[in-house]
Amino acid sequence: MDLEALESSHSSAPDNLYERESRTSRCPSAKQGHPEKAEMLSPDLKRSQPLLIQSHKWGRLRDEESRSASLPDIPNPFPELCNSSPILNNTPSGRSPKEGGPHVVKVYSEDGTCRSLEVTAGATARHVCDMLVERVHCLSDESWSLMELHPHLGLERCLEDHESAVEVQAMWPVGGDSNFIFRKNFAKYELFRGSPYALFPEDMVGGNLAAQKGLTHSELVQNFLNSGSWPEIQGYLHMKESSRKVWKRFFFFLRRSGLYYSTKGTSKDPRHLQYFADVNESNIYCLTQGKKMYSTPTEFGFCLKPLKMRSGTKGLKILCTEDEQARTCWLTAIRLFKYGAQLYKNYQISKRNPQSWGDPTKQRSASDSTLVPMDFSGCTGRVIENPLEALSVALEEAQSWRKKTTHRYSLPTPCQATPPNSAGIHKAQPWYHGRLSRDETQRLIMQQGMVDGVFLVRESTRNAKGFVLSLCHLQKIKHYLILPCEEEGRPYYSMDDGETKFIDLIQLVEFHQINRGILPCTLKHYCTNVAL
């Protein structure tokens, strides 16, 4: 057999059943005699032909699709077991959450307790925090935050007040260990409480700093939020090279167009700048276990996680700083570059009205509306309408109560022992944490913000009768021993070998909230844990 006959016999074999049927219908003589010759006589045949679907079958498929889409949503009998919506519907997975429909958000506390909340698709992180504050009956302020944790990646971040909790939850991998934590974060709006140059060192801020030294705080904030006058943030960061498993220091530049690093020292020449990441298309996270999981040179690591990334560590942009202050500066700068004036708007709204992020139709209760300051010093009582006068009256009453309490405790008693009312009254205070180790104390203060004045009181692990005041100042945590002492048979507490004495821990904390004393700063924010 020659090559042409071999090629003809090979090409004549049909690829599938549909091609065989079509060829058979065109060449009826193939059923009799020699099928190869019959197929060779039809030169218009092709090796693969499309399969035609009849019109009535296509119409039936479209009818079934429309009928399934019109089915009503089925309520889920176990909404607490769902990660997204308590309604079972026909919406395919991966789409955006249904607008206006109810969704379940599960939030955990530091002690492991959790609470499930039913919210709408547009519920913000601040709205969820306000709901939890109302449920657990704690004081509402702008420091309450919703933290996003990814334990399998060792990442955590604080959600901004305007972010949608449902949309963030929808981006988590199905069946993962990601969750929300309800805790305080005092560093969230620390930039707006003081001068921006107090947060950013001069060597990190590019531009002409001398021209802005005489501006007020509000003018500095406006300049920092203005897109045309935002300075360049620069500094050294540790980066892991992709080709080698080693960390190397590079000089980074944060600009409006993105984050860059220089391959030649601190040079800003475009030939030496390498693009690193787009901060607008990423979320900024802190590393909770940097050395253990990513072999970072220090514990002060952070990373940029792309918004489209759901799981894995391949797309993470991991960086590392020398100390906590540098990491705080970079985190704050990236947040400002990404959100801009929206952060300042969040701060103003939360400061002016803590409940303004909640349901606008929700009104105050009748009991809250009837609480007004009164003055009963005269013959008849009067309502105090001036807020400054009401504040001064409250301070005078508090000072009077404190003097009466001190005088009552100073009176001689039959048995010179600790007053029964003051012996364990500090245990009910939110700043008291009982028996807590030094490592756990530092971890708790770091989680709730390395801000000047963040403190807590705990039992001493070395002195059975003593206590410890742990205080954060200049990004460092210091511990002060509180020891009991006696004078004329009366028990007191002191931190300076008896030079300044206090009848109980409450008086000690209240004094240092107003006066610095031997501390480097006054007590401003106490660490607290709530059980959900």
mmCIF file of C-alpha atoms in Angstrom, residues 60-400:
data_model
loop_
_atom_site.group_PDB
_atom_site.id
_atom_site.type_symbol
_atom_site.label_atom_id
_atom_site.label_comp_id
_atom_site.label_asym_id
_atom_site.label_seq_id
_atom_site.Cartn_x
_atom_site.Cartn_y
_atom_site.Cartn_z
ATOM 1 C CA ARG A 60 -36.576 23.375 27.829
ATOM 2 C CA LEU A 61 -33.228 24.150 29.508
ATOM 3 C CA ARG A 62 -34.038 27.857 29.677
ATOM 4 C CA ASP A 63 -37.462 27.115 31.170
ATOM 5 C CA GLU A 64 -35.894 24.957 33.905
ATOM 6 C CA GLU A 65 -33.322 27.678 34.660
ATOM 7 C CA SER A 66 -35.951 30.402 34.980
ATOM 8 C CA ARG A 67 -38.181 28.166 37.105
ATOM 9 C CA SER A 68 -35.319 27.367 39.536
ATOM 10 C CA ALA A 69 -34.384 31.053 39.800
ATOM 11 C CA SER A 70 -37.967 31.971 40.685
ATOM 12 C CA LEU A 71 -38.116 29.572 43.639
ATOM 13 C CA PRO A 72 -38.485 31.317 47.026
ATOM 14 C CA ASP A 73 -35.586 31.443 49.472
ATOM 15 C CA ILE A 74 -35.661 28.789 52.192
ATOM 16 C CA PRO A 75 -34.983 29.942 55.789
ATOM 17 C CA ASN A 76 -32.022 28.161 57.330
ATOM 18 C CA PRO A 77 -33.028 26.446 60.629
ATOM 19 C CA PHE A 78 -29.431 26.672 61.940
ATOM 20 C CA PRO A 79 -28.163 30.213 61.181
ATOM 21 C CA GLU A 80 -25.471 30.044 63.841
ATOM 22 C CA LEU A 81 -23.715 27.315 61.853
ATOM 23 C CA CYS A 82 -23.386 29.518 58.766
ATOM 24 C CA ASN A 83 -20.496 31.823 58.002
ATOM 25 C CA SER A 84 -22.388 34.108 55.641
ATOM 26 C CA SER A 85 -26.162 34.221 55.408
ATOM 27 C CA PRO A 86 -28.909 32.521 57.473
ATOM 28 C CA ILE A 87 -31.037 32.247 54.306
ATOM 29 C CA LEU A 88 -30.569 29.347 51.898
ATOM 30 C CA ASN A 89 -31.022 30.779 48.399
ATOM 31 C CA ASN A 90 -30.135 29.969 44.824
ATOM 32 C CA THR A 91 -27.372 32.550 44.526
ATOM 33 C CA PRO A 92 -24.123 30.853 43.437
ATOM 34 C CA SER A 93 -21.163 31.057 45.783
ATOM 35 C CA GLY A 94 -18.602 33.754 45.120
ATOM 36 C CA ARG A 95 -21.057 36.563 44.392
ATOM 37 C CA SER A 96 -21.505 39.669 46.472
ATOM 38 C CA PRO A 97 -23.850 39.382 49.482
ATOM 39 C CA LYS A 98 -27.518 40.057 48.866
ATOM 40 C CA GLU A 99 -28.379 43.685 49.519
ATOM 41 C CA GLY A 100 -30.813 44.201 52.366
ATOM 42 C CA GLY A 101 -30.932 40.549 53.384
ATOM 43 C CA PRO A 102 -30.016 39.368 56.887
ATOM 44 C CA HIS A 103 -26.553 37.962 57.530
ATOM 45 C CA VAL A 104 -24.974 36.355 60.576
ATOM 46 C CA VAL A 105 -21.685 37.743 61.917
ATOM 47 C CA LYS A 106 -20.013 35.754 64.688
ATOM 48 C CA VAL A 107 -17.721 37.775 66.964
ATOM 49 C CA TYR A 108 -15.373 36.393 69.647
ATOM 50 C CA SER A 109 -13.925 38.004 72.757
ATOM 51 C CA GLU A 110 -10.482 37.597 74.324
ATOM 52 C CA ASP A 111 -11.676 34.823 76.668
ATOM 53 C CA GLY A 112 -13.043 32.677 73.809
ATOM 54 C CA THR A 113 -16.737 33.456 74.266
ATOM 55 C CA CYS A 114 -18.660 34.418 71.145
ATOM 56 C CA ARG A 115 -21.905 36.053 70.106
ATOM 57 C CA SER A 116 -23.760 35.801 66.788
ATOM 58 C CA LEU A 117 -25.334 38.971 65.433
ATOM 59 C CA GLU A 118 -27.867 39.252 62.620
ATOM 60 C CA VAL A 119 -27.037 42.309 60.531
ATOM 61 C CA THR A 120 -27.780 43.673 57.082
ATOM 62 C CA ALA A 121 -25.364 43.491 54.156
ATOM 63 C CA GLY A 122 -24.307 47.117 54.602
ATOM 64 C CA ALA A 123 -23.583 46.915 58.341
ATOM 65 C CA THR A 124 -20.274 48.612 59.119
ATOM 66 C CA ALA A 125 -17.681 47.546 61.660
ATOM 67 C CA ARG A 126 -18.680 50.461 63.893
ATOM 68 C CA HIS A 127 -22.304 49.355 63.757
ATOM 69 C CA VAL A 128 -21.319 45.855 64.908
ATOM 70 C CA CYS A 129 -19.238 47.317 67.760
ATOM 71 C CA ASP A 130 -22.139 49.496 68.901
ATOM 72 C CA MET A 131 -24.425 46.461 68.923
ATOM 73 C CA LEU A 132 -21.951 44.520 71.078
ATOM 74 C CA VAL A 133 -21.455 47.475 73.441
ATOM 75 C CA GLU A 134 -25.210 47.614 73.961
ATOM 76 C CA ARG A 135 -25.503 43.845 74.476
ATOM 77 C CA VAL A 136 -22.708 43.523 77.059
ATOM 78 C CA HIS A 137 -23.505 46.865 78.803
ATOM 79 C CA CYS A 138 -20.028 48.404 78.611
ATOM 80 C CA LEU A 139 -19.011 52.028 78.133
ATOM 81 C CA SER A 140 -19.091 53.166 74.514
ATOM 82 C CA ASP A 141 -16.163 55.072 73.019
ATOM 83 C CA GLU A 142 -14.278 55.286 69.742
ATOM 84 C CA SER A 143 -11.614 52.785 70.836
ATOM 85 C CA TRP A 144 -13.865 49.709 70.547
ATOM 86 C CA SER A 145 -12.854 47.903 67.364
ATOM 87 C CA LEU A 146 -13.535 44.828 65.299
ATOM 88 C CA MET A 147 -10.346 42.864 64.649
ATOM 89 C CA GLU A 148 -9.929 40.460 61.733
ATOM 90 C CA LEU A 149 -7.774 37.433 62.602
ATOM 91 C CA HIS A 150 -6.306 34.741 60.345
ATOM 92 C CA PRO A 151 -4.609 32.284 62.748
ATOM 93 C CA HIS A 152 -3.442 29.947 59.958
ATOM 94 C CA LEU A 153 -1.532 32.866 58.420
ATOM 95 C CA GLY A 154 -0.551 34.568 61.675
ATOM 96 C CA LEU A 155 -2.186 37.853 60.595
ATOM 97 C CA GLU A 156 -4.479 40.352 62.253
ATOM 98 C CA ARG A 157 -5.756 43.833 61.476
ATOM 99 C CA CYS A 158 -8.237 46.377 62.786
ATOM 100 C CA LEU A 159 -11.227 47.007 60.547
ATOM 101 C CA GLU A 160 -11.914 50.647 59.794
ATOM 102 C CA ASP A 161 -15.214 51.958 61.096
ATOM 103 C CA HIS A 162 -16.682 52.397 57.615
ATOM 104 C CA GLU A 163 -15.793 48.906 56.336
ATOM 105 C CA SER A 164 -18.563 46.369 55.803
ATOM 106 C CA ALA A 165 -18.200 43.413 58.160
ATOM 107 C CA VAL A 166 -20.306 41.188 55.871
ATOM 108 C CA GLU A 167 -18.137 41.893 52.826
ATOM 109 C CA VAL A 168 -14.950 41.191 54.782
ATOM 110 C CA GLN A 169 -16.403 37.929 56.097
ATOM 111 C CA ALA A 170 -17.453 36.905 52.573
ATOM 112 C CA MET A 171 -13.793 37.041 51.436
ATOM 113 C CA TRP A 172 -12.682 34.390 53.945
ATOM 114 C CA PRO A 173 -11.951 30.856 52.710
ATOM 115 C CA VAL A 174 -14.744 28.383 53.344
ATOM 116 C CA GLY A 175 -14.038 26.145 56.333
ATOM 117 C CA GLY A 176 -11.082 28.230 57.548
ATOM 118 C CA ASP A 177 -10.287 29.474 61.040
ATOM 119 C CA SER A 178 -10.635 33.210 60.296
ATOM 120 C CA ASN A 179 -12.754 35.132 62.800
ATOM 121 C CA PHE A 180 -13.619 38.509 64.310
ATOM 122 C CA ILE A 181 -12.388 39.658 67.745
ATOM 123 C CA PHE A 182 -14.081 42.418 69.764
ATOM 124 C CA ARG A 183 -11.475 44.445 71.629
ATOM 125 C CA LYS A 184 -10.236 47.965 72.257
ATOM 126 C CA ASN A 185 -7.639 49.579 70.026
ATOM 127 C CA PHE A 186 -6.421 52.873 71.485
ATOM 128 C CA ALA A 187 -3.930 53.430 68.646
ATOM 129 C CA LYS A 188 -6.603 53.561 65.951
ATOM 130 C CA TYR A 189 -7.076 57.348 66.078
ATOM 131 C CA GLU A 190 -3.937 58.358 67.960
ATOM 132 C CA LEU A 191 -2.761 60.382 64.947
ATOM 133 C CA PHE A 192 -5.665 62.823 65.309
ATOM 134 C CA ARG A 193 -5.191 63.309 69.066
ATOM 135 C CA GLY A 194 -1.711 64.820 68.731
ATOM 136 C CA SER A 195 0.640 66.322 66.218
ATOM 137 C CA PRO A 196 1.412 64.112 63.197
ATOM 138 C CA TYR A 197 5.092 64.962 63.619
ATOM 139 C CA ALA A 198 4.967 63.499 67.116
ATOM 140 C CA LEU A 199 4.056 60.156 65.524
ATOM 141 C CA PHE A 200 6.351 60.285 62.490
ATOM 142 C CA PRO A 201 10.042 60.992 63.153
ATOM 143 C CA GLU A 202 11.603 63.711 61.040
ATOM 144 C CA ASP A 203 13.805 61.271 59.158
ATOM 145 C CA MET A 204 10.702 59.360 57.967
ATOM 146 C CA VAL A 205 8.827 62.364 56.546
ATOM 147 C CA GLY A 206 10.082 63.790 53.263
ATOM 148 C CA GLY A 207 9.532 67.358 52.102
ATOM 149 C CA ASN A 208 9.958 70.773 53.670
ATOM 150 C CA LEU A 209 9.240 70.333 57.388
ATOM 151 C CA ALA A 210 10.389 73.807 58.429
ATOM 152 C CA ALA A 211 7.490 75.445 56.575
ATOM 153 C CA GLN A 212 4.940 73.512 58.651
ATOM 154 C CA LYS A 213 6.435 73.850 62.128
ATOM 155 C CA GLY A 214 4.310 76.873 63.073
ATOM 156 C CA LEU A 215 0.956 75.392 62.019
ATOM 157 C CA THR A 216 -1.730 74.382 64.491
ATOM 158 C CA HIS A 217 -2.786 70.784 65.009
ATOM 159 C CA SER A 218 -5.908 71.099 62.849
ATOM 160 C CA GLU A 219 -3.900 72.717 60.042
ATOM 161 C CA LEU A 220 -1.304 69.955 60.185
ATOM 162 C CA VAL A 221 -4.023 67.309 59.964
ATOM 163 C CA GLN A 222 -5.620 69.036 57.001
ATOM 164 C CA ASN A 223 -2.262 69.239 55.237
ATOM 165 C CA PHE A 224 -1.639 65.570 55.892
ATOM 166 C CA LEU A 225 -5.081 64.667 54.509
ATOM 167 C CA ASN A 226 -4.769 66.900 51.456
ATOM 168 C CA SER A 227 -3.815 64.799 48.448
ATOM 169 C CA GLY A 228 -1.693 67.590 46.977
ATOM 170 C CA SER A 229 0.484 68.155 50.042
ATOM 171 C CA TRP A 230 0.880 64.661 51.434
ATOM 172 C CA PRO A 231 4.581 64.121 52.240
ATOM 173 C CA GLU A 232 6.593 61.113 51.251
ATOM 174 C CA ILE A 233 7.195 58.472 53.944
ATOM 175 C CA GLN A 234 10.584 56.824 53.787
ATOM 176 C CA GLY A 235 12.756 54.515 55.865
ATOM 177 C CA TYR A 236 14.567 51.206 56.085
ATOM 178 C CA LEU A 237 12.614 47.941 56.098
ATOM 179 C CA HIS A 238 13.624 44.301 56.073
ATOM 180 C CA MET A 239 12.448 42.442 52.975
ATOM 181 C CA LYS A 240 12.779 38.789 52.055
ATOM 182 C CA GLU A 241 14.326 38.389 48.616
ATOM 183 C CA SER A 242 12.356 36.162 46.279
ATOM 184 C CA SER A 243 15.368 34.356 44.862
ATOM 185 C CA ARG A 244 16.950 33.587 48.254
ATOM 186 C CA LYS A 245 15.567 32.754 51.685
ATOM 187 C CA VAL A 246 17.386 35.606 53.386
ATOM 188 C CA TRP A 247 16.225 38.969 54.710
ATOM 189 C CA LYS A 248 17.886 42.154 53.551
ATOM 190 C CA ARG A 249 17.439 45.821 54.424
ATOM 191 C CA PHE A 250 16.174 48.163 51.717
ATOM 192 C CA PHE A 251 15.250 51.830 51.740
ATOM 193 C CA PHE A 252 11.513 52.133 51.023
ATOM 194 C CA PHE A 253 9.432 55.049 49.745
ATOM 195 C CA LEU A 254 5.664 55.327 50.206
ATOM 196 C CA ARG A 255 4.052 57.478 47.533
ATOM 197 C CA ARG A 256 0.604 57.997 46.083
ATOM 198 C CA SER A 257 1.437 55.641 43.237
ATOM 199 C CA GLY A 258 2.510 52.805 45.527
ATOM 200 C CA LEU A 259 5.286 51.421 47.695
ATOM 201 C CA TYR A 260 8.820 51.364 46.222
ATOM 202 C CA TYR A 261 12.299 50.377 47.367
ATOM 203 C CA SER A 262 15.727 51.448 46.182
ATOM 204 C CA THR A 263 18.269 48.949 44.938
ATOM 205 C CA LYS A 264 21.123 51.397 45.533
ATOM 206 C CA GLY A 265 21.207 52.757 49.070
ATOM 207 C CA THR A 266 18.832 55.688 49.608
ATOM 208 C CA SER A 267 18.834 56.796 45.977
ATOM 209 C CA LYS A 268 15.553 58.175 44.583
ATOM 210 C CA ASP A 269 16.696 57.871 40.996
ATOM 211 C CA PRO A 270 13.944 56.189 38.916
ATOM 212 C CA ARG A 271 16.546 53.774 37.571
ATOM 213 C CA HIS A 272 17.122 52.424 41.078
ATOM 214 C CA LEU A 273 13.499 52.299 42.281
ATOM 215 C CA GLN A 274 11.648 48.999 42.192
ATOM 216 C CA TYR A 275 7.870 48.727 42.501
ATOM 217 C CA PHE A 276 6.819 46.647 45.519
ATOM 218 C CA ALA A 277 3.022 46.846 46.059
ATOM 219 C CA ASP A 278 -0.107 48.932 45.522
ATOM 220 C CA VAL A 279 -1.459 49.948 48.922
ATOM 221 C CA ASN A 280 -4.883 50.811 47.467
ATOM 222 C CA GLU A 281 -5.427 47.218 46.318
ATOM 223 C CA SER A 282 -4.195 45.586 49.534
ATOM 224 C CA ASN A 283 -5.025 45.351 53.227
ATOM 225 C CA ILE A 284 -2.374 45.948 55.862
ATOM 226 C CA TYR A 285 -1.913 43.267 58.548
ATOM 227 C CA CYS A 286 0.331 42.776 61.575
ATOM 228 C CA LEU A 287 2.249 39.538 62.001
ATOM 229 C CA THR A 288 1.375 37.799 65.262
ATOM 230 C CA GLN A 289 3.973 35.016 64.873
ATOM 231 C CA GLY A 290 6.521 36.486 62.499
ATOM 232 C CA LYS A 291 9.611 34.641 63.695
ATOM 233 C CA LYS A 292 7.865 31.277 63.993
ATOM 234 C CA MET A 293 5.928 31.267 60.701
ATOM 235 C CA TYR A 294 7.952 33.554 58.417
ATOM 236 C CA SER A 295 11.438 33.585 60.035
ATOM 237 C CA THR A 296 11.442 37.384 60.348
ATOM 238 C CA PRO A 297 14.557 38.956 61.915
ATOM 239 C CA THR A 298 12.420 40.820 64.522
ATOM 240 C CA GLU A 299 8.950 40.481 66.044
ATOM 241 C CA PHE A 300 7.762 43.748 64.462
ATOM 242 C CA GLY A 301 6.563 42.451 61.116
ATOM 243 C CA PHE A 302 3.647 43.422 58.904
ATOM 244 C CA CYS A 303 2.451 42.474 55.448
ATOM 245 C CA LEU A 304 0.327 43.648 52.530
ATOM 246 C CA LYS A 305 -2.333 41.128 51.540
ATOM 247 C CA PRO A 306 -3.996 41.649 48.129
ATOM 248 C CA LEU A 307 -7.752 42.140 48.239
ATOM 249 C CA LYS A 308 -8.370 39.308 45.759
ATOM 250 C CA MET A 309 -6.280 36.815 47.729
ATOM 251 C CA ARG A 310 -8.403 34.356 49.726
ATOM 252 C CA SER A 311 -5.959 31.761 51.064
ATOM 253 C CA GLY A 312 -2.319 30.744 50.970
ATOM 254 C CA THR A 313 0.854 32.736 51.553
ATOM 255 C CA LYS A 314 2.135 33.039 47.989
ATOM 256 C CA GLY A 315 0.861 36.573 47.369
ATOM 257 C CA LEU A 316 1.775 38.068 50.767
ATOM 258 C CA LYS A 317 4.170 41.026 50.749
ATOM 259 C CA ILE A 318 5.981 40.644 54.091
ATOM 260 C CA LEU A 319 8.098 43.405 55.629
ATOM 261 C CA CYS A 320 9.754 43.904 58.996
ATOM 262 C CA THR A 321 10.848 46.914 61.085
ATOM 263 C CA GLU A 322 13.435 47.372 63.800
ATOM 264 C CA ASP A 323 11.043 48.365 66.609
ATOM 265 C CA GLU A 324 7.373 48.884 67.452
ATOM 266 C CA GLN A 325 7.456 52.623 66.844
ATOM 267 C CA ALA A 326 8.628 52.204 63.251
ATOM 268 C CA ARG A 327 5.963 49.573 62.586
ATOM 269 C CA THR A 328 3.248 51.857 63.989
ATOM 270 C CA CYS A 329 4.450 54.699 61.741
ATOM 271 C CA TRP A 330 4.345 52.563 58.606
ATOM 272 C CA LEU A 331 0.934 51.088 59.456
ATOM 273 C CA THR A 332 -0.528 54.540 60.089
ATOM 274 C CA ALA A 333 0.992 55.982 56.928
ATOM 275 C CA ILE A 334 -0.362 53.177 54.732
ATOM 276 C CA ARG A 335 -3.834 53.575 56.263
ATOM 277 C CA LEU A 336 -3.764 57.314 55.564
ATOM 278 C CA PHE A 337 -2.566 56.818 51.988
ATOM 279 C CA LYS A 338 -5.336 54.296 51.363
ATOM 280 C CA TYR A 339 -8.337 55.921 53.077
ATOM 281 C CA GLY A 340 -7.302 59.569 53.361
ATOM 282 C CA ALA A 341 -9.951 61.913 54.746
ATOM 283 C CA GLN A 342 -12.312 59.000 55.451
ATOM 284 C CA LEU A 343 -10.276 58.147 58.574
ATOM 285 C CA TYR A 344 -10.634 61.675 59.936
ATOM 286 C CA LYS A 345 -14.363 61.575 59.181
ATOM 287 C CA ASN A 346 -14.673 58.299 61.104
ATOM 288 C CA TYR A 347 -12.862 59.844 64.050
ATOM 289 C CA GLN A 348 -15.035 62.954 64.096
ATOM 290 C CA ILE A 349 -18.270 60.963 63.903
ATOM 291 C CA SER A 350 -17.291 58.479 66.616
ATOM 292 C CA LYS A 351 -16.042 61.269 68.880
ATOM 293 C CA ARG A 352 -19.108 63.460 68.415
ATOM 294 C CA ASN A 353 -21.726 60.718 68.746
ATOM 295 C CA PRO A 354 -20.637 57.154 69.597
ATOM 296 C CA GLN A 355 -24.017 55.755 68.502
ATOM 297 C CA SER A 356 -24.208 57.581 65.161
ATOM 298 C CA TRP A 357 -22.949 54.517 63.253
ATOM 299 C CA GLY A 358 -25.911 52.465 64.353
ATOM 300 C CA ASP A 359 -29.473 52.445 63.133
ATOM 301 C CA PRO A 360 -30.529 56.062 62.463
ATOM 302 C CA THR A 361 -34.129 55.208 63.359
ATOM 303 C CA LYS A 362 -33.114 53.963 66.807
ATOM 304 C CA GLN A 363 -33.833 56.519 69.539
ATOM 305 C CA ARG A 364 -32.652 56.780 73.095
ATOM 306 C CA SER A 365 -34.687 55.031 75.747
ATOM 307 C CA ALA A 366 -37.139 56.985 77.866
ATOM 308 C CA SER A 367 -35.071 56.492 81.021
ATOM 309 C CA ASP A 368 -31.949 57.919 79.355
ATOM 310 C CA SER A 369 -33.845 60.920 78.028
ATOM 311 C CA THR A 370 -35.103 61.861 81.506
ATOM 312 C CA LEU A 371 -31.615 62.002 83.085
ATOM 313 C CA VAL A 372 -30.668 65.668 83.505
ATOM 314 C CA PRO A 373 -28.210 67.396 85.884
ATOM 315 C CA MET A 374 -29.915 69.116 88.828
ATOM 316 C CA ASP A 375 -28.775 71.649 91.428
ATOM 317 C CA PHE A 376 -30.350 71.311 94.913
ATOM 318 C CA SER A 377 -28.122 73.812 96.730
ATOM 319 C CA GLY A 378 -30.917 76.403 97.015
ATOM 320 C CA CYS A 379 -34.446 76.287 98.372
ATOM 321 C CA THR A 380 -35.759 74.709 95.169
ATOM 322 C CA GLY A 381 -34.015 72.516 92.610
ATOM 323 C CA ARG A 382 -33.125 73.747 89.140
ATOM 324 C CA VAL A 383 -31.998 72.081 85.924
ATOM 325 C CA ILE A 384 -28.379 72.800 84.957
ATOM 326 C CA GLU A 385 -28.415 73.611 81.257
ATOM 327 C CA ASN A 386 -24.807 74.730 80.882
ATOM 328 C CA PRO A 387 -22.599 71.659 80.132
ATOM 329 C CA LEU A 388 -19.518 73.249 81.704
ATOM 330 C CA GLU A 389 -21.404 73.989 84.897
ATOM 331 C CA ALA A 390 -22.736 70.416 84.981
ATOM 332 C CA LEU A 391 -19.197 69.050 84.613
ATOM 333 C CA SER A 392 -17.837 71.232 87.411
ATOM 334 C CA VAL A 393 -20.692 70.173 89.722
ATOM 335 C CA ALA A 394 -19.968 66.510 88.994
ATOM 336 C CA LEU A 395 -16.270 66.983 89.792
ATOM 337 C CA GLU A 396 -17.104 68.785 93.050
ATOM 338 C CA GLU A 397 -19.443 65.974 94.132
ATOM 339 C CA ALA A 398 -16.807 63.359 93.299
ATOM 340 C CA GLN A 399 -14.182 65.243 95.314
ATOM 341 C CA SER A 400 -16.574 65.618 98.232
#
